[in-house]
Amino acid sequence: MSEENKKIVFSGIQPTGGFTLGNYLGAIRNWGPLQNEYDCIYSIVDLHSLTVRQDPATLRRQIRESAAMLLACGVDPEKSILFIQGDVHQHAELSWILSCYTQFGELSRMTQFKDKSKKHPENVNGGLFTYPVLMAADILLYQTDLVPIGADQKQHLELSRDIAIRFNGIYGDVFTIPEGYFPKVAARIMSLQDPTAKMSKSDANENAKIMLTDDGDAIIRKFKRAVTDSGSEVRAADDKPGVTNLMSIYSAVTGKSFEEIEREFEGKGYGEFKIAVGESVRDTLMPIQEKYRTYLADKDQLNAVLKSGAEHASYIATKTLRKVRRKIGLD
Ligand code: TYM
């Protein structure tokens, strides 16, 4: 982190179940480049993962794997803070305080809460309901200016802003009001099997999602099987959600515009296009996987990065929390 007054970037990701191509293109891919311009803080949000029942040994392993993958994707601990949310207790404390400034009605309107409680009717716990407040605490603790996320987190970010504005309205300027930072393409990568649904790591159908650890053959196979639309033209359109999704992926990975892609595949069928998309994704992910294995193998380095990250994060978080406690009368 610099001593200059650079803007602050904060983002988080849940460690469970591995990362998908959606996570990568919608968010993580931007985390590296942002480090050159901003002071960046990135968190593995283990506490958020507890809203769904987890196996302890698996969770422990996946937290380390997530850290190694973020490093492999370009998060540089020399430039940024990388830490595990649960290692910095201030997140839970601010979350409780902010929950007293968040309305039941606001939380009830969160589409992710509605979707997830429908999906897991047997475990609609309090954490699932208050999850966006913890996310607000994550962001507001660091006086964050910019939050690089995919489109599915937009509603949660807006709630964080509303909470911060409300709090500042009562107590004066305590929190910076954060802005979202969304990629121009690929803010919402869809399932390869149902292009009307978001690509999600929890999808039971393996063919619906590309995991960052998938091997090259699996990547090509999944793209070959991707659901496309009627017709045979490679063209982005509302009535072609399957092809449009593949075009977004190809555009994000190759940097080509939709017009360039349409020209490249003029007169060629979906089959050829799908293989090209698969190959471009494979060629992007293979070098990341190699770095991932190297980072994962060096446990001491990984632990050192996370320990130092938590210390730095805690130092910054304490400053904000002290201010909050004083303002509301706890200190
Ligand atoms: P999570 O772990 O579900 O996802 C991590 C990031 O990946 C993005 N993403 C996608 N982007 C495009 N297409 C998709 N199919 C796709 N799926 C996921 C998400 O938008 C996200 O940016 N609550 C958050 C984690 C969090 C957080 C925070 C984020 C906790 N605290 C503070 C920012 C700031 C979550 O569950 O993301």
GROMACS .gro file of C-alpha atoms and ligand atoms in nm:
model
  368
    1MET     CA    1   0.000   0.000   0.000
    2SER     CA    2   0.128   0.345  -0.085
    3GLU     CA    3   0.167   0.646   0.140
    4GLU     CA    4   0.014   0.869  -0.129
    5ASN     CA    5  -0.355   0.943  -0.135
    6LYS     CA    6  -0.463   0.693  -0.394
    7LYS     CA    7  -0.823   0.580  -0.420
    8ILE     CA    8  -0.908   0.260  -0.234
    9VAL     CA    9  -1.035  -0.054  -0.405
   10PHE     CA   10  -1.195  -0.336  -0.206
   11SER     CA   11  -1.342  -0.663  -0.324
   12GLY     CA   12  -1.418  -1.005  -0.182
   13ILE     CA   13  -1.485  -1.357  -0.299
   14GLN     CA   14  -1.626  -1.664  -0.127
   15PRO     CA   15  -1.372  -1.945  -0.098
   16THR     CA   16  -1.610  -2.239  -0.127
   17GLY     CA   17  -1.649  -2.461  -0.429
   18GLY     CA   18  -1.365  -2.320  -0.642
   19PHE     CA   19  -1.385  -2.024  -0.880
   20THR     CA   20  -1.574  -2.021  -1.208
   21LEU     CA   21  -1.498  -1.845  -1.534
   22GLY     CA   22  -1.780  -1.608  -1.429
   23ASN     CA   23  -1.591  -1.515  -1.111
   24TYR     CA   24  -1.278  -1.463  -1.317
   25LEU     CA   25  -1.418  -1.254  -1.602
   26GLY     CA   26  -1.671  -1.065  -1.390
   27ALA     CA   27  -1.434  -0.972  -1.109
   28ILE     CA   28  -1.093  -1.133  -1.035
   29ARG     CA   29  -0.945  -1.056  -1.375
   30ASN     CA   30  -0.972  -0.684  -1.300
   31TRP     CA   31  -0.814  -0.709  -0.958
   32GLY     CA   32  -0.455  -0.732  -1.088
   33PRO     CA   33  -0.461  -0.434  -1.328
   34LEU     CA   34  -0.630  -0.212  -1.065
   35GLN     CA   35  -0.326  -0.253  -0.837
   36ASN     CA   36  -0.121  -0.026  -1.061
   37GLU     CA   37  -0.353   0.267  -1.011
   38TYR     CA   38  -0.515   0.220  -0.671
   39ASP     CA   39  -0.452   0.091  -0.320
   40CYS     CA   40  -0.624  -0.247  -0.339
   41ILE     CA   41  -0.755  -0.468  -0.062
   42TYR     CA   42  -0.883  -0.814  -0.151
   43SER     CA   43  -1.052  -1.054   0.086
   44ILE     CA   44  -1.140  -1.422   0.094
   45VAL     CA   45  -1.478  -1.394   0.264
   46ASP     CA   46  -1.493  -1.711   0.469
   47LEU     CA   47  -1.761  -1.576   0.704
   48HIS     CA   48  -1.998  -1.526   0.410
   49SER     CA   49  -1.953  -1.893   0.319
   50LEU     CA   50  -2.102  -2.003   0.652
   51THR     CA   51  -2.451  -1.909   0.532
   52VAL     CA   52  -2.447  -2.253   0.368
   53ARG     CA   53  -2.344  -2.558   0.573
   54GLN     CA   54  -1.974  -2.638   0.511
   55ASP     CA   55  -1.753  -2.935   0.589
   56PRO     CA   56  -1.478  -2.789   0.817
   57ALA     CA   57  -1.181  -2.970   0.658
   58THR     CA   58  -1.299  -2.882   0.307
   59LEU     CA   59  -1.355  -2.518   0.400
   60ARG     CA   60  -1.007  -2.495   0.553
   61ARG     CA   61  -0.851  -2.638   0.235
   62GLN     CA   62  -1.057  -2.420   0.003
   63ILE     CA   63  -0.954  -2.101   0.184
   64ARG     CA   64  -0.585  -2.181   0.107
   65GLU     CA   65  -0.669  -2.282  -0.250
   66SER     CA   66  -0.855  -1.956  -0.300
   67ALA     CA   67  -0.556  -1.755  -0.181
   68ALA     CA   68  -0.324  -1.946  -0.419
   69MET     CA   69  -0.567  -1.892  -0.708
   70LEU     CA   70  -0.597  -1.518  -0.644
   71LEU     CA   71  -0.217  -1.489  -0.646
   72ALA     CA   72  -0.206  -1.692  -0.969
   73CYS     CA   73  -0.465  -1.458  -1.122
   74GLY     CA   74  -0.241  -1.159  -1.058
   75VAL     CA   75  -0.306  -1.030  -0.706
   76ASP     CA   76   0.040  -0.912  -0.598
   77PRO     CA   77   0.094  -0.904  -0.220
   78GLU     CA   78   0.375  -0.653  -0.269
   79LYS     CA   79   0.121  -0.406  -0.405
   80SER     CA   80  -0.207  -0.508  -0.240
   81ILE     CA   81  -0.347  -0.646   0.080
   82LEU     CA   82  -0.478  -1.003   0.052
   83PHE     CA   83  -0.641  -1.144   0.365
   84ILE     CA   84  -0.902  -1.379   0.507
   85GLN     CA   85  -1.210  -1.194   0.629
   86GLY     CA   86  -1.248  -1.407   0.944
   87ASP     CA   87  -0.892  -1.317   1.051
   88VAL     CA   88  -0.999  -0.954   1.098
   89HIS     CA   89  -1.261  -0.950   1.373
   90GLN     CA   90  -1.362  -0.590   1.301
   91HIS     CA   91  -1.576  -0.714   1.009
   92ALA     CA   92  -1.813  -0.900   1.240
   93GLU     CA   93  -1.827  -0.612   1.487
   94LEU     CA   94  -1.907  -0.344   1.229
   95SER     CA   95  -2.156  -0.581   1.069
   96TRP     CA   96  -2.355  -0.601   1.391
   97ILE     CA   97  -2.353  -0.225   1.433
   98LEU     CA   98  -2.462  -0.165   1.072
   99SER     CA   99  -2.738  -0.425   1.099
  100CYS     CA  100  -2.903  -0.188   1.347
  101TYR     CA  101  -2.908   0.074   1.070
  102THR     CA  102  -3.051  -0.159   0.804
  103GLN     CA  103  -3.421  -0.222   0.762
  104PHE     CA  104  -3.587  -0.561   0.754
  105GLY     CA  105  -3.771  -0.446   0.438
  106GLU     CA  106  -3.446  -0.361   0.263
  107LEU     CA  107  -3.296  -0.702   0.333
  108SER     CA  108  -3.619  -0.875   0.232
  109ARG     CA  109  -3.595  -0.718  -0.113
  110MET     CA  110  -3.252  -0.866  -0.192
  111THR     CA  111  -3.298  -1.095  -0.492
  112GLN     CA  112  -3.008  -1.319  -0.388
  113PHE     CA  113  -3.175  -1.379  -0.051
  114LYS     CA  114  -3.503  -1.466  -0.223
  115ASP     CA  115  -3.329  -1.700  -0.470
  116LYS     CA  116  -3.112  -1.872  -0.211
  117SER     CA  117  -3.393  -1.923   0.037
  118LYS     CA  118  -3.597  -2.085  -0.238
  119LYS     CA  119  -3.303  -2.310  -0.326
  120HIS     CA  120  -3.231  -2.414   0.036
  121PRO     CA  121  -3.571  -2.400   0.210
  122GLU     CA  122  -3.434  -2.626   0.485
  123ASN     CA  123  -3.171  -2.372   0.594
  124VAL     CA  124  -3.296  -2.015   0.563
  125ASN     CA  125  -3.075  -1.891   0.847
  126GLY     CA  126  -3.027  -1.541   0.989
  127GLY     CA  127  -2.684  -1.515   0.828
  128LEU     CA  128  -2.833  -1.562   0.482
  129PHE     CA  129  -3.068  -1.273   0.553
  130THR     CA  130  -2.807  -1.033   0.698
  131TYR     CA  131  -2.533  -1.134   0.452
  132PRO     CA  132  -2.547  -0.798   0.263
  133VAL     CA  133  -2.481  -0.613   0.591
  134LEU     CA  134  -2.158  -0.808   0.639
  135MET     CA  135  -2.067  -0.717   0.282
  136ALA     CA  136  -2.137  -0.350   0.361
  137ALA     CA  137  -1.910  -0.377   0.666
  138ASP     CA  138  -1.634  -0.530   0.448
  139ILE     CA  139  -1.651  -0.238   0.209
  140LEU     CA  140  -1.706   0.049   0.453
  141LEU     CA  141  -1.433  -0.055   0.700
  142TYR     CA  142  -1.167   0.042   0.446
  143GLN     CA  143  -1.320   0.374   0.330
  144THR     CA  144  -1.348   0.212  -0.011
  145ASP     CA  145  -1.393   0.422  -0.325
  146LEU     CA  146  -1.429   0.145  -0.584
  147VAL     CA  147  -1.566  -0.209  -0.569
  148PRO     CA  148  -1.484  -0.433  -0.868
  149ILE     CA  149  -1.766  -0.689  -0.889
  150GLY     CA  150  -1.991  -0.869  -1.135
  151ALA     CA  151  -2.346  -0.754  -1.206
  152ASP     CA  152  -2.500  -1.002  -0.960
  153GLN     CA  153  -2.353  -0.806  -0.666
  154LYS     CA  154  -2.486  -0.468  -0.781
  155GLN     CA  155  -2.792  -0.476  -0.556
  156HIS     CA  156  -2.576  -0.557  -0.252
  157LEU     CA  157  -2.341  -0.271  -0.335
  158GLU     CA  158  -2.635  -0.032  -0.363
  159LEU     CA  159  -2.753  -0.137  -0.020
  160SER     CA  160  -2.401  -0.074   0.117
  161ARG     CA  161  -2.420   0.277  -0.025
  162ASP     CA  162  -2.766   0.332   0.127
  163ILE     CA  163  -2.643   0.218   0.469
  164ALA     CA  164  -2.337   0.445   0.447
  165ILE     CA  165  -2.543   0.746   0.336
  166ARG     CA  166  -2.792   0.686   0.619
  167PHE     CA  167  -2.516   0.653   0.878
  168ASN     CA  168  -2.334   0.964   0.753
  169GLY     CA  169  -2.667   1.149   0.758
  170ILE     CA  170  -2.696   1.086   1.133
  171TYR     CA  171  -2.332   1.111   1.245
  172GLY     CA  172  -2.148   1.321   0.985
  173ASP     CA  173  -1.888   1.199   0.737
  174VAL     CA  174  -1.788   0.863   0.877
  175PHE     CA  175  -1.783   0.647   0.564
  176THR     CA  176  -1.669   0.701   0.207
  177ILE     CA  177  -1.957   0.623  -0.030
  178PRO     CA  178  -1.835   0.341  -0.257
  179GLU     CA  179  -1.895   0.306  -0.631
  180GLY     CA  180  -1.924  -0.020  -0.825
  181TYR     CA  181  -1.667  -0.105  -1.091
  182PHE     CA  182  -1.814  -0.337  -1.354
  183PRO     CA  183  -1.642  -0.485  -1.660
  184LYS     CA  184  -1.771  -0.356  -1.996
  185VAL     CA  185  -1.819  -0.710  -2.123
  186ALA     CA  186  -1.863  -1.020  -1.909
  187ALA     CA  187  -2.025  -0.852  -1.606
  188ARG     CA  188  -2.268  -1.142  -1.610
  189ILE     CA  189  -2.148  -1.471  -1.756
  190MET     CA  190  -2.433  -1.715  -1.807
  191SER     CA  191  -2.457  -2.093  -1.767
  192LEU     CA  192  -2.333  -2.287  -2.072
  193GLN     CA  193  -2.638  -2.512  -2.042
  194ASP     CA  194  -2.903  -2.249  -1.970
  195PRO     CA  195  -2.805  -1.905  -2.096
  196THR     CA  196  -3.091  -1.743  -1.906
  197ALA     CA  197  -2.929  -1.837  -1.572
  198LYS     CA  198  -2.603  -1.704  -1.423
  199MET     CA  199  -2.298  -1.932  -1.439
  200SER     CA  200  -2.279  -2.050  -1.080
  201LYS     CA  201  -2.032  -2.271  -0.895
  202SER     CA  202  -2.321  -2.440  -0.715
  203ASP     CA  203  -2.479  -2.561  -1.041
  204ALA     CA  204  -2.507  -2.941  -1.016
  205ASN     CA  205  -2.452  -2.975  -1.390
  206GLU     CA  206  -2.074  -2.977  -1.450
  207ASN     CA  207  -2.127  -2.886  -1.817
  208ALA     CA  208  -2.294  -2.560  -1.718
  209LYS     CA  209  -1.979  -2.407  -1.571
  210ILE     CA  210  -1.609  -2.371  -1.642
  211MET     CA  211  -1.398  -2.396  -1.328
  212LEU     CA  212  -1.059  -2.222  -1.327
  213THR     CA  213  -0.902  -2.560  -1.243
  214ASP     CA  214  -1.069  -2.753  -1.530
  215ASP     CA  215  -0.817  -2.926  -1.755
  216GLY     CA  216  -0.784  -2.828  -2.121
  217ASP     CA  217  -0.989  -3.121  -2.255
  218ALA     CA  218  -1.275  -3.055  -2.016
  219ILE     CA  219  -1.283  -2.688  -2.118
  220ILE     CA  220  -1.305  -2.771  -2.490
  221ARG     CA  221  -1.563  -3.046  -2.428
  222LYS     CA  222  -1.786  -2.816  -2.221
  223PHE     CA  223  -1.777  -2.542  -2.484
  224LYS     CA  224  -1.855  -2.794  -2.760
  225ARG     CA  225  -2.161  -2.898  -2.560
  226ALA     CA  226  -2.268  -2.540  -2.483
  227VAL     CA  227  -2.630  -2.470  -2.566
  228THR     CA  228  -2.667  -2.238  -2.867
  229ASP     CA  229  -2.973  -2.092  -3.032
  230SER     CA  230  -3.177  -2.149  -3.345
  231GLY     CA  231  -3.018  -2.039  -3.673
  232SER     CA  232  -2.649  -2.072  -3.746
  233GLU     CA  233  -2.518  -1.715  -3.754
  234VAL     CA  234  -2.266  -1.598  -3.494
  235ARG     CA  235  -2.440  -1.274  -3.399
  236ALA     CA  236  -2.523  -1.103  -3.067
  237ALA     CA  237  -2.899  -1.058  -3.022
  238ASP     CA  238  -3.166  -1.077  -2.751
  239ASP     CA  239  -3.314  -1.386  -2.912
  240LYS     CA  240  -2.969  -1.551  -2.919
  241PRO     CA  241  -2.874  -1.563  -2.548
  242GLY     CA  242  -2.650  -1.871  -2.588
  243VAL     CA  243  -2.441  -1.728  -2.873
  244THR     CA  244  -2.433  -1.384  -2.710
  245ASN     CA  245  -2.295  -1.536  -2.390
  246LEU     CA  246  -2.023  -1.719  -2.582
  247MET     CA  247  -1.942  -1.398  -2.768
  248SER     CA  248  -1.906  -1.212  -2.436
  249ILE     CA  249  -1.663  -1.476  -2.314
  250TYR     CA  250  -1.465  -1.471  -2.638
  251SER     CA  251  -1.462  -1.090  -2.641
  252ALA     CA  252  -1.347  -1.069  -2.277
  253VAL     CA  253  -1.068  -1.321  -2.333
  254THR     CA  254  -0.939  -1.204  -2.673
  255GLY     CA  255  -1.017  -0.831  -2.649
  256LYS     CA  256  -1.205  -0.849  -2.983
  257SER     CA  257  -1.524  -0.645  -3.022
  258PHE     CA  258  -1.858  -0.806  -3.107
  259GLU     CA  259  -1.834  -0.666  -3.463
  260GLU     CA  260  -1.491  -0.821  -3.509
  261ILE     CA  261  -1.617  -1.154  -3.382
  262GLU     CA  262  -1.920  -1.145  -3.612
  263ARG     CA  263  -1.686  -1.077  -3.906
  264GLU     CA  264  -1.441  -1.350  -3.801
  265PHE     CA  265  -1.714  -1.615  -3.801
  266GLU     CA  266  -1.920  -1.494  -4.097
  267GLY     CA  267  -2.030  -1.794  -4.301
  268LYS     CA  268  -1.892  -2.035  -4.039
  269GLY     CA  269  -2.117  -2.240  -3.814
  270TYR     CA  270  -2.162  -2.256  -3.439
  271GLY     CA  271  -1.935  -2.563  -3.417
  272GLU     CA  272  -1.624  -2.379  -3.533
  273PHE     CA  273  -1.708  -2.079  -3.313
  274LYS     CA  274  -1.755  -2.291  -3.000
  275ILE     CA  275  -1.417  -2.458  -3.048
  276ALA     CA  276  -1.249  -2.117  -3.091
  277VAL     CA  277  -1.408  -1.992  -2.768
  278GLY     CA  278  -1.298  -2.308  -2.586
  279GLU     CA  279  -0.940  -2.276  -2.713
  280SER     CA  280  -0.916  -1.909  -2.615
  281VAL     CA  281  -1.038  -1.988  -2.262
  282ARG     CA  282  -0.806  -2.289  -2.234
  283ASP     CA  283  -0.506  -2.081  -2.346
  284THR     CA  284  -0.595  -1.816  -2.086
  285LEU     CA  285  -0.639  -2.059  -1.800
  286MET     CA  286  -0.343  -2.294  -1.854
  287PRO     CA  287  -0.071  -2.047  -1.745
  288ILE     CA  288  -0.285  -1.946  -1.445
  289GLN     CA  289  -0.314  -2.312  -1.341
  290GLU     CA  290   0.061  -2.354  -1.357
  291LYS     CA  291   0.115  -2.057  -1.125
  292TYR     CA  292  -0.167  -2.181  -0.902
  293ARG     CA  293   0.010  -2.512  -0.844
  294THR     CA  294   0.333  -2.332  -0.756
  295TYR     CA  295   0.166  -2.098  -0.506
  296LEU     CA  296  -0.034  -2.380  -0.350
  297ALA     CA  297   0.278  -2.591  -0.299
  298ASP     CA  298   0.452  -2.319  -0.096
  299LYS     CA  299   0.251  -2.328   0.227
  300ASP     CA  300   0.492  -2.105   0.420
  301GLN     CA  301   0.476  -1.828   0.163
  302LEU     CA  302   0.096  -1.852   0.148
  303ASN     CA  303   0.067  -1.831   0.526
  304ALA     CA  304   0.307  -1.538   0.539
  305VAL     CA  305   0.108  -1.345   0.276
  306LEU     CA  306  -0.221  -1.404   0.457
  307LYS     CA  307  -0.078  -1.319   0.800
  308SER     CA  308   0.075  -0.994   0.683
  309GLY     CA  309  -0.245  -0.915   0.488
  310ALA     CA  310  -0.459  -0.962   0.799
  311GLU     CA  311  -0.228  -0.738   1.005
  312HIS     CA  312  -0.243  -0.460   0.749
  313ALA     CA  313  -0.619  -0.492   0.705
  314SER     CA  314  -0.674  -0.495   1.079
  315TYR     CA  315  -0.473  -0.175   1.121
  316ILE     CA  316  -0.692   0.010   0.869
  317ALA     CA  317  -1.016  -0.146   0.994
  318THR     CA  318  -0.941  -0.045   1.352
  319LYS     CA  319  -0.922   0.321   1.254
  320THR     CA  320  -1.271   0.315   1.101
  321LEU     CA  321  -1.420   0.109   1.379
  322ARG     CA  322  -1.282   0.343   1.647
  323LYS     CA  323  -1.441   0.635   1.467
  324VAL     CA  324  -1.776   0.450   1.446
  325ARG     CA  325  -1.768   0.352   1.813
  326ARG     CA  326  -1.698   0.709   1.918
  327LYS     CA  327  -1.973   0.850   1.699
  328ILE     CA  328  -2.244   0.619   1.827
  329GLY     CA  329  -2.145   0.644   2.192
  330LEU     CA  330  -1.973   0.312   2.258
  331ASP     CA  331  -1.646   0.488   2.342
  332TYM     P1  332  -1.908  -1.437  -0.502
  332TYM     O1  333  -1.806  -1.510  -0.422
  332TYM     O2  334  -2.037  -1.504  -0.531
  332TYM     O3  335  -1.845  -1.395  -0.640
  332TYM     C1  336  -1.719  -1.329  -0.650
  332TYM     C2  337  -1.722  -1.230  -0.763
  332TYM     O4  338  -1.752  -1.295  -0.887
  332TYM     C3  339  -1.859  -1.228  -0.954
  332TYM     N1  340  -1.939  -1.328  -1.027
  332TYM     C4  341  -1.970  -1.318  -1.157
  332TYM     N2  342  -1.941  -1.224  -1.249
  332TYM     C5  343  -1.986  -1.245  -1.376
  332TYM     N3  344  -2.059  -1.355  -1.412
  332TYM     C6  345  -2.090  -1.451  -1.323
  332TYM     N4  346  -2.159  -1.559  -1.359
  332TYM     C7  347  -2.044  -1.435  -1.188
  332TYM     N5  348  -2.057  -1.510  -1.075
  332TYM     C8  349  -1.991  -1.443  -0.978
  332TYM     C9  350  -1.940  -1.165  -0.840
  332TYM     O5  351  -2.017  -1.057  -0.887
  332TYM    C10  352  -1.830  -1.122  -0.745
  332TYM     O6  353  -1.778  -0.996  -0.782
  332TYM     N6  354  -2.095  -1.127  -0.158
  332TYM    C11  355  -1.989  -1.146  -0.254
  332TYM    C12  356  -1.851  -1.145  -0.193
  332TYM    C13  357  -1.823  -1.023  -0.108
  332TYM    C14  358  -1.784  -0.896  -0.157
  332TYM    C15  359  -1.766  -0.818  -0.040
  332TYM    C16  360  -1.763  -0.844  -0.285
  332TYM    C17  361  -1.827  -1.019   0.025
  332TYM     N7  362  -1.793  -0.895   0.068
  332TYM    C18  363  -1.728  -0.684  -0.050
  332TYM    C19  364  -1.723  -0.709  -0.293
  332TYM    C20  365  -1.708  -0.631  -0.176
  332TYM    C21  366  -2.005  -1.282  -0.319
  332TYM     O7  367  -2.065  -1.370  -0.265
  332TYM     O8  368  -1.935  -1.295  -0.437
   0.00000   0.00000   0.00000
